[in-house]
mmCIF file of C-alpha atoms in Angstrom:
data_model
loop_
_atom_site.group_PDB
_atom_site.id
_atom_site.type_symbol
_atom_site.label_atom_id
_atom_site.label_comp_id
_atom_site.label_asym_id
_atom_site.label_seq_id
_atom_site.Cartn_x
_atom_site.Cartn_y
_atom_site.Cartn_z
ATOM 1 C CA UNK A 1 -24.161 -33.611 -12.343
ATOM 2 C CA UNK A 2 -22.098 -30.614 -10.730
ATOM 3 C CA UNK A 3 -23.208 -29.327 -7.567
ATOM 4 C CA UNK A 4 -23.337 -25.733 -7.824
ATOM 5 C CA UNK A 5 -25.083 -24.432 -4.271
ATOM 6 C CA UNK A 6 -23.352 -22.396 -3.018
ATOM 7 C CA UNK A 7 -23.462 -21.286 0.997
ATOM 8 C CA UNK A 8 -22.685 -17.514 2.337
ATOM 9 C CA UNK A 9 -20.440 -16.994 5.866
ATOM 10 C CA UNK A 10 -20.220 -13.514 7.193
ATOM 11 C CA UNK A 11 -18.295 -13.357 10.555
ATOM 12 C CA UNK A 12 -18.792 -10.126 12.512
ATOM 13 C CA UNK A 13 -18.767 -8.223 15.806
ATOM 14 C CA UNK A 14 -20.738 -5.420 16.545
ATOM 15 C CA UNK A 15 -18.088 -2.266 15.688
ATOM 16 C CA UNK A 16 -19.003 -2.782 11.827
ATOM 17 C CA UNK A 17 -22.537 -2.873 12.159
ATOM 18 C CA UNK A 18 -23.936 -0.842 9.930
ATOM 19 C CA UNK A 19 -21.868 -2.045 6.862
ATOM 20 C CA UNK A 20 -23.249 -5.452 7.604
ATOM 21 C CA UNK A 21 -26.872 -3.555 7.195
ATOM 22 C CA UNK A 22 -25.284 -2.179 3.498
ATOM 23 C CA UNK A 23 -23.885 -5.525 2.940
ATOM 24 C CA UNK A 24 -27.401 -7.194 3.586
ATOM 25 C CA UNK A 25 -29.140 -4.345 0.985
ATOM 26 C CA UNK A 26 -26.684 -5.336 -1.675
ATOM 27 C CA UNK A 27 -27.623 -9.262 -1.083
ATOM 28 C CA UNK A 28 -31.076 -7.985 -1.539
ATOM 29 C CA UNK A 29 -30.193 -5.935 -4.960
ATOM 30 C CA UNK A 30 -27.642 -7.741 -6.837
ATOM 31 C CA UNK A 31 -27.651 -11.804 -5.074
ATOM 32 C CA UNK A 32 -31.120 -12.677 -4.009
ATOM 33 C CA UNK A 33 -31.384 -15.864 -4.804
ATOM 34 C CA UNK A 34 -27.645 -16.996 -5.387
ATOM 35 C CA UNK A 35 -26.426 -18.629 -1.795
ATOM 36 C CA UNK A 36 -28.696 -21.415 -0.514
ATOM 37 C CA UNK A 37 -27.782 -20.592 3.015
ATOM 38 C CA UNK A 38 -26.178 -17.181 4.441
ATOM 39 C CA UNK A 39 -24.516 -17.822 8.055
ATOM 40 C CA UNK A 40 -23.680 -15.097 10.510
ATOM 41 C CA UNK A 41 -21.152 -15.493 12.817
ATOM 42 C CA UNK A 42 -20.930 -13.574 16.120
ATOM 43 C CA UNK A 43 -17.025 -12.764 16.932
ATOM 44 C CA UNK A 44 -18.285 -10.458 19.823
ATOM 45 C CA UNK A 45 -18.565 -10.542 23.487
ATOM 46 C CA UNK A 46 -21.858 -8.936 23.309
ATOM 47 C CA UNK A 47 -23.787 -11.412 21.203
ATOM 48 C CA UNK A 48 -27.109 -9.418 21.793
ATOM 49 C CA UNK A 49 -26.426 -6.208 20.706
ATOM 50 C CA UNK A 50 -25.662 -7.900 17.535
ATOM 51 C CA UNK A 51 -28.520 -10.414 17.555
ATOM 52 C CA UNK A 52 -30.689 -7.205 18.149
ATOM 53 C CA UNK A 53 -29.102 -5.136 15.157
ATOM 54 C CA UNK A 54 -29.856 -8.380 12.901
ATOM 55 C CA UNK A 55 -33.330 -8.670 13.044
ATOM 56 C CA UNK A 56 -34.160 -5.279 13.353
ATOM 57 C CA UNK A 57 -32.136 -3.751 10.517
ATOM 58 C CA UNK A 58 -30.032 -6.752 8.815
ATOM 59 C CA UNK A 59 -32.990 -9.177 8.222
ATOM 60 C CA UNK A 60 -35.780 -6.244 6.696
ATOM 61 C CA UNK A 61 -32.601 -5.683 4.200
ATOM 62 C CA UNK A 62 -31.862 -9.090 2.692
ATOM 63 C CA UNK A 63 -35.517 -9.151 1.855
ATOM 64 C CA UNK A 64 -36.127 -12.647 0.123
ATOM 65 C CA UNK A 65 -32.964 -13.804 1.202
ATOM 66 C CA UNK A 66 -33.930 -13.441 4.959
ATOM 67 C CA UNK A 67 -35.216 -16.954 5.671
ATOM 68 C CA UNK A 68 -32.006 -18.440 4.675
ATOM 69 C CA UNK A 69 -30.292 -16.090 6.651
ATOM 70 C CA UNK A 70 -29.357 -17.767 10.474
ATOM 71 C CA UNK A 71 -27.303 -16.087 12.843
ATOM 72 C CA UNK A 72 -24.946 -17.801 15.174
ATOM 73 C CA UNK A 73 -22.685 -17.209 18.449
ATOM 74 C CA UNK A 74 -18.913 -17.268 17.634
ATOM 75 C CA UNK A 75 -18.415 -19.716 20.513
ATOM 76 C CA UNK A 76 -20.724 -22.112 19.098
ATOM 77 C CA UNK A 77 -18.746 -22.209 16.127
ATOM 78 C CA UNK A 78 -15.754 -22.324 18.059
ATOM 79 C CA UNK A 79 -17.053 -25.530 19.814
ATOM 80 C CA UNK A 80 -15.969 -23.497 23.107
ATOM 81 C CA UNK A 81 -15.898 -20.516 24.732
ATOM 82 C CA UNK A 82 -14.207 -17.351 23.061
ATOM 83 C CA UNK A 83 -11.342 -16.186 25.334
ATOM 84 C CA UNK A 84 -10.382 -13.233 22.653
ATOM 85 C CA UNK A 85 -12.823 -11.941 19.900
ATOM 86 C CA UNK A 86 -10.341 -9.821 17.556
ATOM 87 C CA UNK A 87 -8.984 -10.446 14.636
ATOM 88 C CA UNK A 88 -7.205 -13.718 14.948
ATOM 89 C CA UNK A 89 -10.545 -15.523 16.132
ATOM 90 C CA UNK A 90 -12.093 -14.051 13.305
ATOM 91 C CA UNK A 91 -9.842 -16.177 11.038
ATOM 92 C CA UNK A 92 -10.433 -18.820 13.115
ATOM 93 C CA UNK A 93 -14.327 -18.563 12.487
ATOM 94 C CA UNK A 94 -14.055 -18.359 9.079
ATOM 95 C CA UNK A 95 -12.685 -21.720 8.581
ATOM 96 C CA UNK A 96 -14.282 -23.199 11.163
ATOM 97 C CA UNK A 97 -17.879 -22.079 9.876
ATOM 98 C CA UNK A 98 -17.363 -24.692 7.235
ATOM 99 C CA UNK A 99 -18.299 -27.312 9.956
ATOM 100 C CA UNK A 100 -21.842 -25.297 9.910
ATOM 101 C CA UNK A 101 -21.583 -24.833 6.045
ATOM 102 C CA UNK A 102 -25.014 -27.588 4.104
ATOM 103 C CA UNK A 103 -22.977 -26.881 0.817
ATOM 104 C CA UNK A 104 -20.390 -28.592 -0.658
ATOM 105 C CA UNK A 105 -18.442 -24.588 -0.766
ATOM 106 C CA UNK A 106 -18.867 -21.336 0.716
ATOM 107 C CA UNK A 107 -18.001 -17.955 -0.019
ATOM 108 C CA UNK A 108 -16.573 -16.195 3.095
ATOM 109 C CA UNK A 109 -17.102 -12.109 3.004
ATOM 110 C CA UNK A 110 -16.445 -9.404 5.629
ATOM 111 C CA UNK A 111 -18.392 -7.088 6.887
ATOM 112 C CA UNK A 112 -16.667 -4.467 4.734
ATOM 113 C CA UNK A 113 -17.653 -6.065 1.663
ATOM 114 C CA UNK A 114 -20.810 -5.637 -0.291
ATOM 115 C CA UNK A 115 -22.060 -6.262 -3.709
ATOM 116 C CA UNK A 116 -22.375 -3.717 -6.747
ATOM 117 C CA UNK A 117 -23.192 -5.870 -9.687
ATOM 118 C CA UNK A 118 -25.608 -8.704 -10.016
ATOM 119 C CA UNK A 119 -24.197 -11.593 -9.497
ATOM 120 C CA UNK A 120 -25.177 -15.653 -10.105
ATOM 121 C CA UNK A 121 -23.701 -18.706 -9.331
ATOM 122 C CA UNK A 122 -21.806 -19.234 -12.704
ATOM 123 C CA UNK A 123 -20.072 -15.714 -10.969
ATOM 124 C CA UNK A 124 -18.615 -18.057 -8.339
ATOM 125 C CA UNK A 125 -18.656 -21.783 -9.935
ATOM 126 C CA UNK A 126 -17.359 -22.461 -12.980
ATOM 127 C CA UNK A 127 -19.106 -25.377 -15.817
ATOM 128 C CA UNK A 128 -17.007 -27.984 -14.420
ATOM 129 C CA UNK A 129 -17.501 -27.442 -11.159
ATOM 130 C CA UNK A 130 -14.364 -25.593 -9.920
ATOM 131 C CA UNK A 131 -14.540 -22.379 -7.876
ATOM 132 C CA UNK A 132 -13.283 -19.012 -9.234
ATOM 133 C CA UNK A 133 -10.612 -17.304 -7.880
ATOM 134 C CA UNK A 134 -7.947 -14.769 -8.587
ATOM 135 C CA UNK A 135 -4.414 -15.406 -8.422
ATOM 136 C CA UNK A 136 -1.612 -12.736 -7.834
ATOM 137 C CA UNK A 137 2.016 -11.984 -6.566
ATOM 138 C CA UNK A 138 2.318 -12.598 -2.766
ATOM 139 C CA UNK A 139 1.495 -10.187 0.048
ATOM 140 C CA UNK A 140 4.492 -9.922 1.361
ATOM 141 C CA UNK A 141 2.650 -8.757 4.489
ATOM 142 C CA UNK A 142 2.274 -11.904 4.865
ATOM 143 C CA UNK A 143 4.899 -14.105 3.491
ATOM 144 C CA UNK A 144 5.925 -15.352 6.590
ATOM 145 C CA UNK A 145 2.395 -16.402 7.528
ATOM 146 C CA UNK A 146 2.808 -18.689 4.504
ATOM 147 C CA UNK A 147 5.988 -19.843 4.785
ATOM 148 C CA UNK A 148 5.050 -21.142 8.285
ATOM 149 C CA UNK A 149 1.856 -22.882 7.014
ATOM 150 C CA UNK A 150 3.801 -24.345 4.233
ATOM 151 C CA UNK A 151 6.133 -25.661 6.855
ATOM 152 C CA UNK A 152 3.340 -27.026 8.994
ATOM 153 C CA UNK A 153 1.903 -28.888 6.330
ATOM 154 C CA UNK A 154 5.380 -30.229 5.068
ATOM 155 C CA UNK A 155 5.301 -28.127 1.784
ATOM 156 C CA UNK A 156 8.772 -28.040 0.458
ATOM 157 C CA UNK A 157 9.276 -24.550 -0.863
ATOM 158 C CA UNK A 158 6.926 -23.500 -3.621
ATOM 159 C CA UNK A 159 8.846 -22.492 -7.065
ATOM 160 C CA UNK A 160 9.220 -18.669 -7.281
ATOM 161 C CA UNK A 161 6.831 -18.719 -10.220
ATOM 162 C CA UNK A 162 3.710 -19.888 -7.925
ATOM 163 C CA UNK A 163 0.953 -17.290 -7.826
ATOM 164 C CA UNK A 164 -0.815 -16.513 -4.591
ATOM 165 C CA UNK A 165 -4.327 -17.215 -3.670
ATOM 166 C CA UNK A 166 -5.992 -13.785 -2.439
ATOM 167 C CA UNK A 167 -5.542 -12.766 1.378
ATOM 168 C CA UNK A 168 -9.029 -10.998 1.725
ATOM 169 C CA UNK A 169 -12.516 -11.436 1.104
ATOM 170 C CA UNK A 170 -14.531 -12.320 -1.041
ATOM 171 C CA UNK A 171 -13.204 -16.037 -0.888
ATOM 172 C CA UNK A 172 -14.349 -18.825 -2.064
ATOM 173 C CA UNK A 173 -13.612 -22.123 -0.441
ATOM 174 C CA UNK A 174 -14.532 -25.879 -0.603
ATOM 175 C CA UNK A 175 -16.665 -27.424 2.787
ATOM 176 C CA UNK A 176 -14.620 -30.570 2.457
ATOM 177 C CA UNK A 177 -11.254 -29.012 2.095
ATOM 178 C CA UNK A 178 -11.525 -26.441 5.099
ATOM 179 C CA UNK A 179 -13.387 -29.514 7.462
ATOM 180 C CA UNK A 180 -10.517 -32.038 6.568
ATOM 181 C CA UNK A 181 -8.057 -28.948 7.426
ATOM 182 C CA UNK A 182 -9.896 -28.497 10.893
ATOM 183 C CA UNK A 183 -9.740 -32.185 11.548
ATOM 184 C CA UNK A 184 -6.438 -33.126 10.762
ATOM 185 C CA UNK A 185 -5.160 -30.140 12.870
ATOM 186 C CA UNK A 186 -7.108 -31.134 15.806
ATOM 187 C CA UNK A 187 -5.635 -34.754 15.497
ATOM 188 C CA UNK A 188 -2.208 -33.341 15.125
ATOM 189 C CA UNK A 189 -2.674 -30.714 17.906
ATOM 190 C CA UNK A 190 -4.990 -32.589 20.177
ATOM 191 C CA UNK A 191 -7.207 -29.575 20.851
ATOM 192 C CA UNK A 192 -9.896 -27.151 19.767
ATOM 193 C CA UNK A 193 -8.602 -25.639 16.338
ATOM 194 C CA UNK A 194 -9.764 -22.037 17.474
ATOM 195 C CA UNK A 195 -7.701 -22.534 20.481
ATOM 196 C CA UNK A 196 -4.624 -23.040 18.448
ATOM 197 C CA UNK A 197 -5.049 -20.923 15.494
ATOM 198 C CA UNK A 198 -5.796 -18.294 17.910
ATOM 199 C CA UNK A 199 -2.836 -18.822 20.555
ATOM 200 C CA UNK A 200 -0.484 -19.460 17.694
ATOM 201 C CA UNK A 201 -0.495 -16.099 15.956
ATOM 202 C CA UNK A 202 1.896 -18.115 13.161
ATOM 203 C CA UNK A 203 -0.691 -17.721 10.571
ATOM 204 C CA UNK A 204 -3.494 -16.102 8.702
ATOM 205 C CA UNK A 205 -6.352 -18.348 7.702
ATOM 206 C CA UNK A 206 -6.198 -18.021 3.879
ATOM 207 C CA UNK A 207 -2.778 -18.273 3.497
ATOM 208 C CA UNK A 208 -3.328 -21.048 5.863
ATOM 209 C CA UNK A 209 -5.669 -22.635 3.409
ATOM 210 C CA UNK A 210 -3.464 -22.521 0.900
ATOM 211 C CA UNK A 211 -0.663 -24.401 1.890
ATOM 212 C CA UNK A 212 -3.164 -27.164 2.864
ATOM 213 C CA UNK A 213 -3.723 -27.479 -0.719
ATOM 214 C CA UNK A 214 -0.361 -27.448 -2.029
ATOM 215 C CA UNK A 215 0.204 -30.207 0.360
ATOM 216 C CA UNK A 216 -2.535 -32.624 -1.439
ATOM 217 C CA UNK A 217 -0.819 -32.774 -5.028
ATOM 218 C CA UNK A 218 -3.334 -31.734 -7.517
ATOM 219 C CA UNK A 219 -6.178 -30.716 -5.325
ATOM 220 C CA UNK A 220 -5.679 -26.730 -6.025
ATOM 221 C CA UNK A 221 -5.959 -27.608 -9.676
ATOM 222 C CA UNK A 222 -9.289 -30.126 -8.950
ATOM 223 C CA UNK A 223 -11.048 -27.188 -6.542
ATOM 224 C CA UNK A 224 -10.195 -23.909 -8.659
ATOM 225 C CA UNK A 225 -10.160 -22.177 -12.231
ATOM 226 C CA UNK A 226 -8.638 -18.378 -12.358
ATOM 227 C CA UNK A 227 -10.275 -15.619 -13.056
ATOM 228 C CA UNK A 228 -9.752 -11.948 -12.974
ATOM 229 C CA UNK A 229 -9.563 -10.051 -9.437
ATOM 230 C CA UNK A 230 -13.383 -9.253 -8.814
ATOM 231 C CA UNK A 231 -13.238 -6.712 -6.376
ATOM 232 C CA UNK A 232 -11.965 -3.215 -5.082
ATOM 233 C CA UNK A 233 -10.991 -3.044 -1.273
ATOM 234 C CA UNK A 234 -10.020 0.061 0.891
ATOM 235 C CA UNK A 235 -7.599 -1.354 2.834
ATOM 236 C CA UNK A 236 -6.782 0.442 6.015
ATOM 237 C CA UNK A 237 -3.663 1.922 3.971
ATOM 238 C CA UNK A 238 -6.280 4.421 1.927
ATOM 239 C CA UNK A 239 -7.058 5.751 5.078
ATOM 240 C CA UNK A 240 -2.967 6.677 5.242
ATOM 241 C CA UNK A 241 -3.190 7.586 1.750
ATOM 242 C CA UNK A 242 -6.296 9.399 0.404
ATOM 243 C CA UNK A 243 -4.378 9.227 -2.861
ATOM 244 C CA UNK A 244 -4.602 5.442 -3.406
ATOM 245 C CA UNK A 245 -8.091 5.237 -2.781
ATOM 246 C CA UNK A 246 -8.206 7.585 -5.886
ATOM 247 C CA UNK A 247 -5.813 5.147 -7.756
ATOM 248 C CA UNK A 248 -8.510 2.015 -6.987
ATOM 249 C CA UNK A 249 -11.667 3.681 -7.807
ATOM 250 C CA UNK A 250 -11.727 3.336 -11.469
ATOM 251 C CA UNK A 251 -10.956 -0.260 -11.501
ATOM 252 C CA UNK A 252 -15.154 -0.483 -10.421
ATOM 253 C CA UNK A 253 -15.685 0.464 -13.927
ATOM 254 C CA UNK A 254 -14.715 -3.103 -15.388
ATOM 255 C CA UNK A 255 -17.936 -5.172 -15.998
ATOM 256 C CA UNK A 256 -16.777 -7.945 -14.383
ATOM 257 C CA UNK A 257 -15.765 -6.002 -10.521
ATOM 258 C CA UNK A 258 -18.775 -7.482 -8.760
ATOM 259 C CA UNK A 259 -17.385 -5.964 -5.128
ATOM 260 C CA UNK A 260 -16.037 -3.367 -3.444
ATOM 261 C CA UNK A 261 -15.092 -3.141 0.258
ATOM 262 C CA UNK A 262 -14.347 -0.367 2.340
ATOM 263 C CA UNK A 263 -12.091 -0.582 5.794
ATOM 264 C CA UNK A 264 -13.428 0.791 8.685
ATOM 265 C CA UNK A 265 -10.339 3.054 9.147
ATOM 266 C CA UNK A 266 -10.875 4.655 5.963
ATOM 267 C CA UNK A 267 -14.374 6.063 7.398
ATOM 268 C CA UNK A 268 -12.624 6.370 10.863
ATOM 269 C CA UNK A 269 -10.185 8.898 9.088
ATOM 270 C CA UNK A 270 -12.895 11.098 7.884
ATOM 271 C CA UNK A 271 -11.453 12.020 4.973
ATOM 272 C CA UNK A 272 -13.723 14.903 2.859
ATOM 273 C CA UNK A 273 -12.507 13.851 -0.471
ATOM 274 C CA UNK A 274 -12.608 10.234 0.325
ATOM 275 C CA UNK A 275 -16.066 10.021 1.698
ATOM 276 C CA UNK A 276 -17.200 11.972 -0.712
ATOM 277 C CA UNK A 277 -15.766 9.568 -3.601
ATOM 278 C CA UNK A 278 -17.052 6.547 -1.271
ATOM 279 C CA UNK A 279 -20.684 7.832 -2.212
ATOM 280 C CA UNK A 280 -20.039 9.090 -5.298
ATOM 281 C CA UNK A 281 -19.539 4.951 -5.434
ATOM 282 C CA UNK A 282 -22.649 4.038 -3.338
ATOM 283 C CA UNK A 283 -24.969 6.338 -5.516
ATOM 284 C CA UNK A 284 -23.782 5.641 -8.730
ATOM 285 C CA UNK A 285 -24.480 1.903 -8.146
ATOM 286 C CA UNK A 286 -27.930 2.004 -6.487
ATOM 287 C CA UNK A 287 -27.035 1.088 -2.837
ATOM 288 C CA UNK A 288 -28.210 4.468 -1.522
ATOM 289 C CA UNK A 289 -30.448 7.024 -2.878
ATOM 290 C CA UNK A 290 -29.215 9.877 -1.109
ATOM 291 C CA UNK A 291 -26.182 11.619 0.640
ATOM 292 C CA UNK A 292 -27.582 11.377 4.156
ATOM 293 C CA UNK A 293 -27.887 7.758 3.621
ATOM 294 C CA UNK A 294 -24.152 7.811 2.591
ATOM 295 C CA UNK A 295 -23.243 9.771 5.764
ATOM 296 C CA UNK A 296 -25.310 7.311 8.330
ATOM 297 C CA UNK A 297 -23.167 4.270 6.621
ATOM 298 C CA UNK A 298 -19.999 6.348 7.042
ATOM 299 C CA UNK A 299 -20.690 7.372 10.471
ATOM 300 C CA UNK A 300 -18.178 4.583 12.096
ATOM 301 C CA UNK A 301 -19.697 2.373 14.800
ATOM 302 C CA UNK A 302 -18.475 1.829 18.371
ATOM 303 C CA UNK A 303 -18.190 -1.984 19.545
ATOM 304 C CA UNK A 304 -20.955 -2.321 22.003
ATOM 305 C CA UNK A 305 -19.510 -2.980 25.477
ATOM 306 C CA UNK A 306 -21.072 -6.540 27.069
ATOM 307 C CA UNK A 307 -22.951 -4.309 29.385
ATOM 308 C CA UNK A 308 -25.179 -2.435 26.639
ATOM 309 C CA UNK A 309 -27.709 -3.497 24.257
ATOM 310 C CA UNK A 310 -30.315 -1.321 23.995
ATOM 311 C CA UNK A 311 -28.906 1.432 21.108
ATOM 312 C CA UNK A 312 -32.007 2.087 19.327
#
C-alpha cells in the first residue's frame, strides 16, 4: 500500500514574521489535518525572538495542527553553527530539513506562502504514489545555477525539449531523494553540506535537486506526475511593476490555485493599488475579516537584531 503522509518544512527568520502568523491561519482553515508533521526552521541569529513569536501568535493559529507543529534552530539542522543566515543558508535548510523529515516526502513552503483553498493529500500525492508537480520553461534567472548542478552531478546536457521543475515554493520533494543528495555530497566534499552549498554560491537548491534526479535514470519519472501550476506568487518584480501583479491576480480564480504568495518587497513598496488588491485577495478568501487585519499583515517586519526579544 502507498504511503501517502505527507510532512510540512517552513524555514524562516524573524523579518517575515507575521506572514508566517497568516501562513499558520491558512493551515488552520484550508489543511488541518493534511501534513503529519509541520517543522520550523530557524534561519536567524536571534532564535528567540522567533521562538517567542511562535508560541505566542504562530501556535494559537494552526489550531489543531499545533501539536504537530515543532520548531527548530537552523544550526541544528545545519549539524553546525550558522556563519551566514540569508538566503543561501535558507536553501541549504530546506534540503537539509529532510534529515529531520518522519515522512517518506515533504512539502517545503516559505514564509510568503499561504493557503486559499482546502487542500488534502490527494492535492499533493497522486493514486500511485508519485508527488505532483508543475513543469515549465526554465528560469533563465537561473540557468546557470542548473547548468552547474547538472555538471556536478555528471548530467550530460539535457535535450532542449526538457521542462523545468519549479524554482519556488510550494515544493514537493521525496525524504530519500534529498537525504541521499546530502550524503553523497558530503562524501564527495568531505564536509558539512550547509558549509558548501553555502560557500559555493554555484547553485540554488531546487534546481539543485533537479539535476540530482536527472542523474539517476528514471527516478524523476518514479517520484513525480505533472500537474497544473498551483499557485500565484508576487515575486519581488511586482513590487517593480504594480502592473504585473494585476496581470497574476486572476489566475486565483482557477479551482485548482490552492496558493498564493506574496514577497516581502511587494509590501515593502507600499504600493496603494497593490495592497489594496492584496486584500481584496485576503478577504475574498476568508483569511481576514477586515481591512485593519489586512494592514497589520502588510505592515513589513524588521529582522530582530540578536540583542532584542522582547517586541510585544
Amino acid at each position: 500500500m502507498t504511503n501517502k503522509q505527507l510532512d510540512l518544512v517552513v524555514v524562516g527568520f524573524t523579518g517575515e514574521l507575521k506572514m508566517l502568523e497568516l501562513q499558520a491561519r491558512s493551515i488552520r482553515l484550508f489543511a488541518p489535518d493534511v501534513f503529519s508533521h509541520i517543522i520550523y526552521v530557524v534561519n536567524d541569529q536571534n532564535f528567540r525572538a522567533f521562538e517567542q513569536f511562535f508560541e505566542q501568535k504562530i501556535v494559537p493559529e494552526l489550531g489543531p495542527a499545533a501539536p504537530r507543529a515543532q520548531l527548530m534552530d537552523g544550526k541544528n539542522v545545519a549539524g553546525g553553527k550558522l556563519d551566514r543566515t540569508d538566503w543561501r543558508s535558507q536553501q541549504s535548510l530546506k534540503l537539509l530539513a529532510a534529515r529531520h523529515v518522519l515522512s517518506p516526502q515533504f512539502l517545503v513552503l516559505d514564509s510568503k506562502n499561504h493557503f486559499i483553498r482546502p487542500v488534502e493529500i490527494t492535492t499533493f500525492i497522486a493514486a500511485d504514489g508519485r508527488l505532483k508537480t508543475h513543469r515549465y520553461s526554465f528560469n533563465e534567472k537561473f540557468r546557470s545555477k542548473f547548468d552547474n548542478a547538472c555538471q556536478y552531478f555528471g548530467v550530460a546536457g539535457p535535450g532542449p525539449d526538457l521542462e523545468a521543475m519549479p524554482t519556488a515554493t510550494p515544493f514537493l520533494m521525496s525524504t530519500k531523494a534529498v537525504c541521499a543528495l546530502i550524503s553523497d555530497v558530503e562524501t564527495r566534499e568531505k564536509k558539512p553540506f550547509q558549509v558548501f552549498f553555502t560557500e559555493s554560491g554555484n547553485y540554488t537548491e531546487f534546481y539543485f535537486y533537479f539535476a540530482y534526479l536527472l542523474s539517476k535514470p528514471g527516478l524523476l519519472g518514479a517520484l513525480y506526475v505533472t500537474r497544473s501550476r498551483p499557485q500565484v506568487t508576487l515575486f519581488r518584480s511586482a513590487a517593480q511593476d504594480p502592473k504585473k501583479l494585476r496581470e497574476l491576480l486572476p489566475v486565483l480564480d482557477r479551482a485548482d490555485v490552492y496558493c498564493f504568495g506574496v514577497h516581502r518587497a511587494v509590501f515593502e513598496a507600499a504600493d496603494a493599488e497593490n495592497q489594496k488588491s492584496i486584500a481584496d485577495v485576503w478577504l475574498r478568501f476568508g483569511l481576514v475579516q477586515t481591512r485593519d487585519e489586512c494592514t497589520y499583515f502588510q505592515t513589513p517586519d524588521t529582522p530582530i537584531p540578536k540583542r532584542r526579544f522582547g517586541f510585544f
